[in-house]
Coordinates of C-alpha atoms in Angstrom, one line a residue:
K212 CA 0.1 0.1 -0.2
A213 CA 2.5 2.5 0.4
E214 CA 4.5 1.9 -2.7
Q215 CA 1.0 2.5 -4.3
E216 CA 0.9 5.5 -2.3
V217 CA 4.4 6.7 -3.3
L218 CA 3.5 5.6 -6.9
L219 CA 0.3 8.1 -7.0
V220 CA 2.2 10.7 -5.2
A221 CA 4.8 10.6 -8.5
I222 CA 2.2 10.4 -10.9
I223 CA 0.3 13.5 -9.4
S224 CA 3.7 15.2 -9.7
A225 CA 4.5 14.8 -12.8
I226 CA 1.4 15.6 -14.0
I227 CA 1.5 19.2 -12.1
N228 CA 5.2 19.5 -13.6
T229 CA 4.4 18.6 -16.8
V230 CA 0.8 20.1 -17.4
I231 CA -0.1 22.6 -15.3
T232 CA 3.1 24.8 -14.0
P233 CA 4.5 25.7 -17.3
P234 CA 1.8 27.0 -18.5
M235 CA 1.5 28.6 -14.8
V236 CA 5.0 29.9 -15.4
M237 CA 4.5 31.5 -18.5
A238 CA 1.4 32.9 -18.2
I239 CA 3.4 35.2 -14.7
V240 CA 6.0 36.1 -16.8
K241 CA 3.8 36.9 -19.5
F242 CA 2.3 39.2 -16.8
E243 CA 5.4 40.7 -15.6
R244 CA 6.6 42.2 -19.4
Q245 CA 3.9 43.6 -20.0
S246 CA 3.7 45.1 -16.3
I247 CA 7.5 45.9 -16.8
T248 CA 7.2 47.5 -19.7
G249 CA 3.5 49.1 -19.3
Y250 CA 3.3 47.9 -23.7
K251 CA -0.3 48.9 -25.7
A252 CA 0.3 48.4 -29.2
V253 CA -1.2 51.6 -31.2
G254 CA -2.4 51.1 -34.7
L255 CA -1.5 52.8 -37.0
Q256 CA -5.3 53.9 -37.8
L257 CA -5.0 55.6 -34.2
L258 CA -1.4 57.3 -34.7
P259 CA -1.4 60.6 -35.6
P260 CA 0.9 60.2 -39.1
E261 CA 2.8 63.1 -38.1
S262 CA 3.9 61.5 -34.6
E263 CA 7.3 58.9 -33.8
L264 CA 6.8 55.0 -36.3
R265 CA 8.8 52.4 -34.0
M266 CA 9.1 50.0 -36.7
L267 CA 10.3 46.3 -36.4
T268 CA 11.4 44.3 -39.7
A269 CA 12.7 40.7 -39.7
A270 CA 13.9 38.5 -42.2
H271 CA 15.0 34.7 -42.9
M272 CA 17.4 35.5 -45.7
T273 CA 19.3 38.7 -47.0
A274 CA 17.1 38.9 -50.4
S275 CA 14.2 40.0 -48.9
L276 CA 16.2 42.4 -47.1
P277 CA 16.1 45.2 -50.2
S278 CA 12.4 45.3 -50.4
L279 CA 12.1 45.8 -46.5
L280 CA 14.3 48.5 -46.9
S281 CA 12.0 50.1 -49.9
L282 CA 8.8 49.8 -47.5
V283 CA 11.1 51.6 -44.8
E284 CA 12.3 54.4 -46.9
G285 CA 8.7 55.1 -47.9
I286 CA 7.0 55.4 -45.0
R287 CA 9.8 56.4 -42.7
G288 CA 7.4 60.2 -43.0
P289 CA 8.2 63.8 -42.7
F290 CA 11.6 64.2 -41.9
A291 CA 10.4 66.4 -38.8
S292 CA 8.9 63.0 -37.0
P293 CA 11.7 60.6 -36.3
T294 CA 11.5 56.7 -36.9
S295 CA 12.9 53.9 -35.2
V296 CA 13.8 51.1 -37.2
Y297 CA 15.9 47.6 -36.2
F298 CA 15.8 44.7 -38.5
M299 CA 15.9 41.4 -37.1
Q300 CA 18.2 38.8 -38.3
L301 CA 16.2 35.3 -37.7
I302 CA 19.1 32.4 -37.4
E303 CA 17.6 29.0 -36.9
L304 CA 18.7 26.8 -34.1
T305 CA 19.5 23.7 -35.8
D306 CA 21.3 20.9 -34.7
S307 CA 24.4 21.4 -36.1
N308 CA 25.2 24.4 -34.4
A309 CA 23.6 23.8 -31.0
S310 CA 27.1 22.7 -30.2
T311 CA 28.1 26.1 -30.8
L312 CA 25.8 27.8 -29.7
L313 CA 26.0 26.7 -26.1
Q314 CA 30.0 27.3 -25.5
A315 CA 29.6 30.6 -27.1
E316 CA 26.6 31.6 -24.1
R317 CA 29.3 29.8 -21.9
E318 CA 31.9 32.6 -22.6
K319 CA 29.9 35.1 -22.2
P320 CA 30.1 37.1 -19.2
S321 CA 27.7 35.6 -16.2
S322 CA 25.7 38.5 -16.1
L323 CA 24.6 37.6 -20.0
R324 CA 24.1 34.5 -19.7
G325 CA 20.3 33.0 -20.9
R326 CA 19.2 36.1 -21.8
P327 CA 16.8 36.9 -24.7
V328 CA 17.1 38.3 -27.8
S329 CA 16.0 42.4 -26.5
L330 CA 15.8 44.9 -28.9
D331 CA 16.8 47.7 -25.6
P332 CA 19.8 50.0 -27.6
A333 CA 21.9 48.8 -24.1
D334 CA 21.3 45.0 -25.0
S335 CA 21.3 44.8 -28.6
S336 CA 24.6 43.1 -28.5
V337 CA 23.9 40.4 -26.2
N338 CA 23.6 37.4 -28.7
A339 CA 26.0 38.9 -31.1
A340 CA 28.3 36.4 -29.7
A341 CA 26.9 33.6 -29.7
A342 CA 25.5 35.0 -34.2
A343 CA 30.0 35.3 -34.6
A344 CA 30.0 31.6 -33.2
I345 CA 27.8 29.7 -34.8
A346 CA 28.5 31.9 -37.9
D347 CA 33.0 31.2 -37.9
D348 CA 31.8 27.4 -37.2
E349 CA 30.2 26.8 -40.5
E350 CA 32.4 29.3 -42.1
D351 CA 35.0 26.7 -41.6
E352 CA 32.3 24.0 -43.0
N353 CA 31.0 26.2 -46.6
S354 CA 32.8 28.4 -48.1
G355 CA 29.8 29.7 -49.9
T356 CA 26.8 31.3 -48.9
T357 CA 27.7 31.2 -45.0
L358 CA 25.6 33.1 -41.8
A359 CA 29.3 35.4 -41.7
S360 CA 29.2 36.7 -44.8
E361 CA 25.6 37.3 -44.8
T362 CA 25.7 39.1 -41.2
R363 CA 28.2 41.4 -42.7
Q364 CA 26.0 42.1 -46.0
I365 CA 23.3 43.0 -43.6
G366 CA 25.4 45.5 -42.2
I367 CA 27.2 46.8 -45.6
A368 CA 23.6 47.4 -46.7
L369 CA 22.2 49.5 -43.3
N370 CA 25.1 51.3 -43.4
S371 CA 24.8 52.5 -47.3
F372 CA 21.0 52.9 -46.3
K373 CA 22.1 55.9 -43.2
Q374 CA 23.9 57.1 -46.2
A375 CA 21.6 57.4 -48.6
T376 CA 18.4 57.8 -46.3
G377 CA 19.4 58.8 -43.2
I378 CA 17.8 56.6 -41.4
S379 CA 19.7 54.3 -38.9
I380 CA 18.3 51.2 -38.8
R381 CA 19.8 48.8 -36.0
H382 CA 20.8 45.4 -37.0
V383 CA 20.0 42.7 -33.6
K384 CA 19.8 38.9 -34.3
A385 CA 17.7 36.3 -32.6
I386 CA 18.6 32.4 -32.8
S387 CA 15.9 30.3 -32.1
G388 CA 14.1 26.7 -33.7
F389 CA 10.8 27.5 -35.9
S390 CA 8.7 26.3 -33.3
N391 CA 9.5 29.9 -30.9
M392 CA 11.0 32.1 -33.4
H393 CA 7.4 34.5 -34.1
E394 CA 8.2 35.3 -29.4
D395 CA 11.4 37.3 -30.5
I396 CA 9.8 38.5 -33.1
C397 CA 7.3 39.5 -30.6
N398 CA 9.3 40.1 -27.7
G399 CA 11.4 41.6 -29.8
A400 CA 8.2 44.7 -30.9
E401 CA 7.7 45.1 -27.5
D402 CA 11.0 46.0 -26.6
L403 CA 10.9 49.1 -29.0
R404 CA 7.0 49.7 -28.4
A405 CA 6.5 49.3 -31.8
S406 CA 3.2 50.1 -33.6
L407 CA 4.6 47.5 -37.0
I408 CA 6.3 44.2 -38.0
I409 CA 7.0 44.0 -41.2
I410 CA 7.9 40.1 -42.0
P411 CA 8.6 37.9 -45.2
F412 CA 5.9 36.0 -47.2
H413 CA 7.5 32.1 -47.3
K414 CA 7.3 32.3 -50.2
Q415 CA 10.0 33.5 -52.8
Q416 CA 9.6 34.4 -56.5
M417 CA 11.7 31.9 -58.5
V418 CA 13.2 33.4 -61.9
D419 CA 10.1 32.0 -64.5
G420 CA 7.8 35.1 -62.5
G421 CA 6.5 32.0 -60.2
M422 CA 6.2 31.6 -56.5
E423 CA 8.1 28.7 -54.2
T424 CA 8.3 27.4 -51.0
V425 CA 11.8 28.6 -49.5
N426 CA 11.5 27.1 -45.5
E427 CA 8.2 26.0 -44.4
G428 CA 9.0 27.0 -41.1
H429 CA 8.5 30.3 -42.6
R430 CA 5.1 29.9 -42.4
S431 CA 4.8 28.6 -39.3
V432 CA 6.8 31.6 -38.1
N433 CA 4.6 33.9 -39.9
E434 CA 1.3 32.5 -38.6
K435 CA 2.6 32.4 -35.2
V436 CA 3.3 36.2 -35.6
L437 CA -0.1 36.9 -36.9
R438 CA -1.9 34.9 -33.8
H439 CA 1.0 36.3 -30.9
A440 CA 2.0 40.0 -32.5
R441 CA 0.3 42.8 -30.4
C442 CA 0.9 45.2 -32.7
T443 CA 0.2 45.5 -36.2
V444 CA 1.6 43.2 -38.9
G445 CA 2.7 43.3 -42.6
I446 CA 3.3 39.9 -44.9
L447 CA 5.6 40.8 -47.5
I448 CA 5.1 38.6 -50.8
D449 CA 7.8 40.2 -53.0
R450 CA 8.2 40.8 -56.8
G451 CA 11.8 42.6 -56.4
L452 CA 9.8 45.9 -55.0
G453 CA 13.4 46.3 -53.6
L454 CA 14.2 46.9 -57.2
A455 CA 11.6 48.8 -58.8
A456 CA 11.6 51.1 -55.6
Q457 CA 15.1 52.9 -57.1
A458 CA 12.5 54.9 -58.9
P459 CA 11.5 57.0 -56.3
V460 CA 15.5 58.7 -56.2
A461 CA 15.2 59.4 -59.7
P462 CA 14.8 62.8 -61.0
G463 CA 11.1 62.2 -62.6
L464 CA 9.9 58.9 -61.8
L465 CA 6.9 57.8 -59.6
Y466 CA 6.6 54.9 -57.6
Q467 CA 3.4 53.8 -57.9
V468 CA 1.3 52.0 -54.8
G469 CA -2.1 50.8 -54.7
V470 CA -4.5 50.2 -51.6
L471 CA -7.6 48.0 -52.5
F472 CA -10.1 48.7 -50.0
F473 CA -13.3 46.6 -49.3
G474 CA -13.6 47.1 -45.4
G475 CA -13.1 47.0 -42.1
P476 CA -10.1 47.1 -39.4
D477 CA -7.2 45.5 -41.2
D478 CA -8.6 47.7 -44.5
R479 CA -8.7 50.7 -42.4
E480 CA -5.1 49.8 -41.5
A481 CA -4.0 49.3 -44.9
L482 CA -5.1 52.8 -45.6
A483 CA -3.6 54.2 -42.2
Y484 CA -0.5 52.7 -43.5
A485 CA -0.7 54.2 -47.4
A486 CA -1.1 57.7 -45.9
R487 CA 2.0 57.8 -44.3
M488 CA 4.1 57.3 -47.2
L489 CA 3.1 60.3 -49.1
D490 CA 5.0 62.7 -47.6
H491 CA 7.5 61.3 -49.6
P492 CA 8.1 62.6 -53.0
G493 CA 8.0 59.9 -55.2
V494 CA 5.4 58.2 -54.1
N495 CA 2.0 57.9 -55.8
L496 CA -1.1 56.7 -54.3
T497 CA -3.8 55.1 -55.6
V498 CA -7.1 54.4 -53.7
V499 CA -9.7 52.1 -55.3
R500 CA -12.4 51.1 -53.4
F501 CA -14.7 47.9 -54.0
L502 CA -18.7 48.5 -53.1
P503 CA -21.5 46.7 -54.0
S504 CA -23.3 47.0 -57.0
N505 CA -26.7 45.9 -55.7
D506 CA -26.9 47.0 -52.2
E507 CA -30.2 44.8 -52.0
D508 CA -28.4 41.9 -53.5
Y509 CA -26.0 42.1 -51.1
G510 CA -27.7 42.6 -48.5
K511 CA -29.5 38.8 -49.1
A512 CA -26.1 37.4 -49.4
L513 CA -24.8 38.9 -46.4
E514 CA -27.9 36.9 -44.9
M515 CA -27.2 33.8 -46.5
Q516 CA -24.0 33.7 -45.2
A517 CA -24.2 34.6 -41.8
A518 CA -27.2 32.2 -41.1
I519 CA -24.9 29.3 -42.4
E520 CA -23.0 30.5 -39.0
N521 CA -26.3 30.9 -37.3
K522 CA -25.7 34.1 -36.2
V523 CA -27.7 36.4 -38.5
L524 CA -28.7 39.5 -36.4
T525 CA -24.8 39.7 -34.6
K526 CA -23.6 39.7 -38.2
I527 CA -25.8 42.1 -39.9
R528 CA -25.4 44.3 -36.5
E529 CA -21.8 43.9 -36.9
H530 CA -21.7 44.5 -40.8
E531 CA -23.4 47.8 -39.6
R532 CA -21.0 49.2 -37.2
E533 CA -18.2 48.1 -39.6
R534 CA -19.5 50.0 -42.8
A535 CA -20.4 53.2 -40.8
D536 CA -16.9 53.5 -39.5
D537 CA -15.6 52.7 -43.0
N538 CA -17.8 55.3 -44.4
N539 CA -16.7 57.7 -42.0
Y540 CA -12.5 57.0 -42.0
V541 CA -12.8 56.4 -45.4
A542 CA -14.5 60.0 -45.7
K543 CA -11.2 61.8 -43.8
F544 CA -9.6 60.5 -45.8
Y545 CA -11.2 61.9 -48.7
T546 CA -11.5 65.2 -47.1
R547 CA -7.6 65.4 -46.2
Y548 CA -5.9 63.6 -49.1
V549 CA -8.1 63.5 -52.4
A550 CA -9.6 66.6 -52.3
A551 CA -6.3 67.9 -51.9
G552 CA -5.0 66.5 -55.5
S553 CA -2.4 64.2 -53.2
V554 CA -4.1 61.0 -54.0
T555 CA -5.9 59.5 -56.9
Y556 CA -9.2 57.7 -55.6
L557 CA -11.7 55.3 -57.7
E558 CA -14.7 53.3 -56.7
K559 CA -15.2 50.0 -58.8
Y560 CA -19.1 48.9 -58.2
V561 CA -18.8 44.7 -58.3
A562 CA -21.9 41.8 -57.2
N563 CA -19.4 38.5 -56.2
C564 CA -16.1 37.5 -55.9
V565 CA -16.2 36.8 -59.4
E566 CA -16.4 40.0 -60.6
T567 CA -14.1 41.2 -57.9
A568 CA -11.5 38.8 -59.5
N569 CA -12.1 40.6 -62.5
A570 CA -11.8 43.9 -61.6
M571 CA -8.8 43.3 -59.7
D572 CA -7.2 41.4 -62.9
E573 CA -7.8 44.8 -65.0
L574 CA -4.9 46.2 -62.4
Q575 CA -2.2 44.3 -63.4
G576 CA 0.8 46.4 -64.1
T577 CA 0.0 49.0 -63.5
Y578 CA 1.5 48.9 -59.7
H579 CA 5.2 48.6 -57.8
L580 CA 3.1 47.9 -54.3
L581 CA -0.8 46.0 -53.8
V582 CA -1.3 47.6 -49.9
V583 CA -4.4 45.7 -48.8
G584 CA -6.0 44.1 -45.4
K585 CA -5.2 40.8 -45.0
G586 CA -9.6 40.7 -44.0
S587 CA -12.1 38.2 -41.3
S588 CA -11.6 34.4 -42.2
E589 CA -15.5 34.1 -43.6
G590 CA -14.9 37.5 -45.6
T591 CA -18.0 39.5 -47.1
P592 CA -19.8 38.6 -50.3
L593 CA -17.9 40.5 -52.6
T594 CA -15.2 37.9 -51.7
A595 CA -16.6 35.2 -49.6
G596 CA -16.5 32.9 -53.0
M597 CA -12.8 32.8 -53.2
A598 CA -12.5 30.3 -49.6
D599 CA -12.8 27.4 -52.1
W600 CA -9.7 27.9 -54.0
V601 CA -7.3 29.7 -50.9
E602 CA -3.9 28.5 -50.7
C603 CA -2.6 30.6 -48.2
P604 CA -5.0 31.4 -45.2
E605 CA -3.1 33.7 -43.0
L606 CA -3.1 36.2 -46.3
G607 CA -6.9 36.9 -46.3
H608 CA -8.7 35.9 -49.5
I609 CA -7.1 39.4 -51.8
G610 CA -3.6 39.1 -50.4
D611 CA -3.9 34.9 -51.1
L612 CA -5.5 35.6 -54.4
L613 CA -2.7 38.8 -55.7
A614 CA 0.2 35.7 -54.2
S615 CA -1.3 33.2 -56.3
T616 CA 0.5 32.3 -59.2
D617 CA -2.5 31.2 -60.8
F618 CA -3.4 34.9 -61.2
G619 CA -0.1 36.4 -62.3
Y620 CA -0.2 39.5 -60.1
P621 CA 3.1 40.9 -61.0
G622 CA 3.8 43.2 -58.6
S623 CA 4.7 43.3 -54.9
V624 CA 2.2 43.4 -51.9
L625 CA 1.8 44.6 -48.2
V626 CA -1.1 42.6 -46.6
V627 CA -1.5 44.2 -42.5
Q628 CA -3.7 42.7 -40.0
Q629 CA -4.6 45.9 -37.6
C630 CA -2.7 45.4 -33.8
R631 CA -5.7 43.2 -32.1
N632 CA -4.8 45.6 -29.0
N633 CA -6.8 47.8 -30.8
E634 CA -10.5 46.4 -31.7
N635 CA -12.5 47.6 -29.3
A636 CA -11.0 51.5 -29.1
E637 CA -12.5 54.3 -29.9
E638 CA -11.5 55.4 -33.0
E639 CA -10.2 59.6 -33.1
D640 CA -10.1 61.2 -36.3
D641 CA -6.0 61.3 -36.9
F642 CA -7.1 62.4 -40.1
A643 CA -8.1 66.2 -39.2

């Protein structure tokens, strides 16, 4: 009997240690972190255009850097308002470099051991010794592209960018497995008190123009960032934006940017992002708003869509509230920018997802960059049918279509998800 009691206690202890304790510890750590930082993300929609913009860009490969820098340069805003930008080099922790990383950790000063990535200026080199050790180890094995050479290339690119634009970008490194790499990104954004995170899409454009997955782990990281980030997140579908973005610095050339506006908090955030690009002298912005061609048919389609989820009244009220917010926000945007001649504004009237896709197809080759909102998973009657062929739900219906090789859109796309902390926040008139 005594042995059974001991065994029972051991089993209960094991359950507590493996099932109950870790979530409790994580919850306490998260609470303490938020209490210490006092961080509450403010979406771009609620951030006055002239205020400081804090943003974090992150990438796994140097190939993504030119386009990310182009976005930074395009959104920097007026010179009177400062911009704080960090670039996080994402380094996968693998079996081959784990021992090297462990050795580098042991060689750190005792005060730095076990510390995570931090974007505080005083802590930005915490992981430098570890990254350098891994780089040296890999450089001995490979004479080609190595982590060391990529790190040097990034440093050179950021220095050149600073000389050309006057924008200083702090370079930090995050070393972790794909399973928790999103924590480095999200925690880094909190340290910076960022309003915006921009990360590259997990697919890269090939020579033939098609998009191919570089590493499925990159997609997992992006999905987790979208779920856990406390600020606005943008996923960049890069189709040579870095090359096209050279146009703004050349006299007489304009960088064509378009916003596809269907409605909802993510689309309003995308519009707010684009508004910050208007201070750049080389940006020409066009807003294309998609509206139902028949309000009565649209209302019936909305009721049918809501009936499937057994939330007819809730969905209709939510739609009416969102549509009112859309009209209010677009009206303010129109008064400030369109009426002043700074922005071109177009309206497209469509009845369903087929007409929506056809209208989008007419925009082929018009813009270097399209900015779109991610939108809800169920979409609206104007996009709902697209769910049948969505390959990447993390991009939303419109973003997924623009990323599709079959659709053949040639330009780059930025898919924006609004800061989730501000879903219930009272919207202020930042265009006043």
